[in-house]
Amino acid sequence: FFLVAAPASQRELADGTETSLALWSRPADALAAYRAGEHVLAPPTFRILEELALRASVAEALDHARSAAPPHAILPFPLAGAAMLTFVYPGDRDHPQAPGAGVDRLLLDGGRWRSERA
């Protein structure tokens, strides 16, 4: 994923192959629309939108990205034996390669992704 400030005149355009819908939306609004069933999101997009929704503005998101450590691979694993499709992320107590003490999961609950973090 890339994070940039787009010019006000920038127009959205879906390519019809990888993307079927293109629109400009605040991350919180995109998540709300997803939760309302208005569109679908892949797990990486869902998680990135959750992170971006923590920022109050594009400037704040850019400042945060500039001050963060270099990006690293995020390797979620499916959780065997879970009642619903569940991916565990590094730092989750059940992650097979990078376990931690906490909970960092993405669950497919009723056809919608939902994060669990503690």
GROMACS .gro file of C-alpha atoms in nm:
model
  118
    1PHE     CA    1   0.000   0.000   0.000
    2PHE     CA    2   0.105   0.357  -0.063
    3LEU     CA    3   0.004   0.669   0.125
    4VAL     CA    4   0.000   1.000  -0.061
    5ALA     CA    5  -0.194   1.324  -0.050
    6ALA     CA    6  -0.391   1.340  -0.374
    7PRO     CA    7  -0.460   1.671  -0.543
    8ALA     CA    8  -0.816   1.802  -0.502
    9SER     CA    9  -0.875   1.753  -0.875
   10GLN     CA   10  -0.777   1.384  -0.867
   11ARG     CA   11  -1.049   1.158  -1.009
   12GLU     CA   12  -1.111   0.796  -0.919
   13LEU     CA   13  -1.116   0.525  -1.185
   14ALA     CA   14  -1.162   0.149  -1.143
   15ASP     CA   15  -0.962  -0.064  -1.387
   16GLY     CA   16  -1.234  -0.330  -1.412
   17THR     CA   17  -0.982  -0.608  -1.347
   18GLU     CA   18  -0.828  -0.573  -1.004
   19THR     CA   19  -1.075  -0.311  -0.890
   20SER     CA   20  -1.446  -0.298  -0.961
   21LEU     CA   21  -1.518   0.022  -0.770
   22ALA     CA   22  -1.314   0.337  -0.715
   23LEU     CA   23  -1.417   0.623  -0.491
   24TRP     CA   24  -1.272   0.875  -0.250
   25SER     CA   25  -1.385   0.818   0.105
   26ARG     CA   26  -1.262   0.878   0.456
   27PRO     CA   27  -1.137   0.550   0.606
   28ALA     CA   28  -1.403   0.549   0.879
   29ASP     CA   29  -1.675   0.603   0.617
   30ALA     CA   30  -1.537   0.322   0.400
   31LEU     CA   31  -1.540   0.087   0.700
   32ALA     CA   32  -1.895   0.189   0.790
   33ALA     CA   33  -2.010   0.125   0.432
   34TYR     CA   34  -1.837  -0.213   0.437
   35ARG     CA   35  -2.002  -0.308   0.766
   36ALA     CA   36  -2.338  -0.203   0.622
   37GLY     CA   37  -2.283  -0.446   0.333
   38GLU     CA   38  -2.243  -0.179   0.065
   39HIS     CA   39  -1.918  -0.328  -0.071
   40VAL     CA   40  -1.658  -0.595  -0.005
   41LEU     CA   41  -1.302  -0.555   0.123
   42ALA     CA   42  -1.010  -0.793   0.119
   43PRO     CA   43  -0.846  -0.852   0.459
   44PRO     CA   44  -0.536  -0.634   0.390
   45THR     CA   45  -0.753  -0.342   0.277
   46PHE     CA   46  -0.979  -0.380   0.581
   47ARG     CA   47  -0.682  -0.374   0.818
   48ILE     CA   48  -0.517  -0.074   0.647
   49LEU     CA   49  -0.844   0.121   0.664
   50GLU     CA   50  -0.866   0.045   1.037
   51GLU     CA   51  -0.517   0.188   1.086
   52LEU     CA   52  -0.589   0.496   0.874
   53ALA     CA   53  -0.917   0.557   1.060
   54LEU     CA   54  -0.712   0.624   1.375
   55ARG     CA   55  -0.575   0.942   1.212
   56ALA     CA   56  -0.775   1.267   1.206
   57SER     CA   57  -0.643   1.392   0.872
   58VAL     CA   58  -0.431   1.310   0.570
   59ALA     CA   59  -0.153   1.524   0.720
   60GLU     CA   60  -0.165   1.327   1.045
   61ALA     CA   61  -0.156   0.995   0.855
   62LEU     CA   62   0.143   1.115   0.653
   63ASP     CA   63   0.324   1.237   0.966
   64HIS     CA   64   0.261   0.904   1.135
   65ALA     CA   65   0.390   0.711   0.833
   66ARG     CA   66   0.704   0.926   0.817
   67SER     CA   67   0.780   0.869   1.185
   68ALA     CA   68   0.710   0.494   1.183
   69ALA     CA   69   0.966   0.221   1.138
   70PRO     CA   70   1.019   0.092   0.784
   71PRO     CA   71   0.738  -0.135   0.665
   72HIS     CA   72   0.775  -0.505   0.727
   73ALA     CA   73   0.593  -0.811   0.600
   74ILE     CA   74   0.277  -0.895   0.790
   75LEU     CA   75   0.223  -1.268   0.776
   76PRO     CA   76  -0.119  -1.369   0.906
   77PHE     CA   77  -0.189  -1.739   0.950
   78PRO     CA   78  -0.524  -1.916   0.952
   79LEU     CA   79  -0.609  -2.038   1.301
   80ALA     CA   80  -0.666  -2.412   1.288
   81GLY     CA   81  -0.977  -2.536   1.463
   82ALA     CA   82  -1.140  -2.194   1.497
   83ALA     CA   83  -1.521  -2.183   1.483
   84MET     CA   84  -1.504  -1.926   1.200
   85LEU     CA   85  -1.234  -1.829   0.952
   86THR     CA   86  -0.975  -1.655   1.168
   87PHE     CA   87  -0.636  -1.512   1.076
   88VAL     CA   88  -0.384  -1.451   1.354
   89TYR     CA   89  -0.125  -1.177   1.311
   90PRO     CA   90   0.230  -1.150   1.449
   91GLY     CA   91   0.206  -1.083   1.822
   92ASP     CA   92  -0.107  -1.293   1.865
   93ARG     CA   93  -0.059  -1.566   2.123
   94ASP     CA   94  -0.149  -1.830   1.861
   95HIS     CA   95   0.070  -1.704   1.573
   96PRO     CA   96   0.300  -1.996   1.480
   97GLN     CA   97   0.605  -1.790   1.379
   98ALA     CA   98   0.583  -1.471   1.583
   99PRO     CA   99   0.375  -1.543   1.893
  100GLY     CA  100   0.318  -1.284   2.160
  101ALA     CA  101   0.107  -1.248   2.469
  102GLY     CA  102  -0.184  -1.060   2.314
  103VAL     CA  103  -0.465  -1.108   2.068
  104ASP     CA  104  -0.442  -0.971   1.713
  105ARG     CA  105  -0.692  -1.145   1.487
  106LEU     CA  106  -0.917  -1.097   1.190
  107LEU     CA  107  -1.236  -1.302   1.189
  108LEU     CA  108  -1.488  -1.357   0.911
  109ASP     CA  109  -1.806  -1.314   1.114
  110GLY     CA  110  -2.135  -1.340   0.927
  111GLY     CA  111  -1.960  -1.271   0.597
  112ARG     CA  112  -1.786  -0.954   0.726
  113TRP     CA  113  -1.433  -0.909   0.858
  114ARG     CA  114  -1.399  -0.807   1.221
  115SER     CA  115  -1.077  -0.736   1.411
  116GLU     CA  116  -1.010  -0.861   1.760
  117ARG     CA  117  -0.723  -0.697   1.946
  118ALA     CA  118  -0.627  -0.706   2.311
   0.00000   0.00000   0.00000
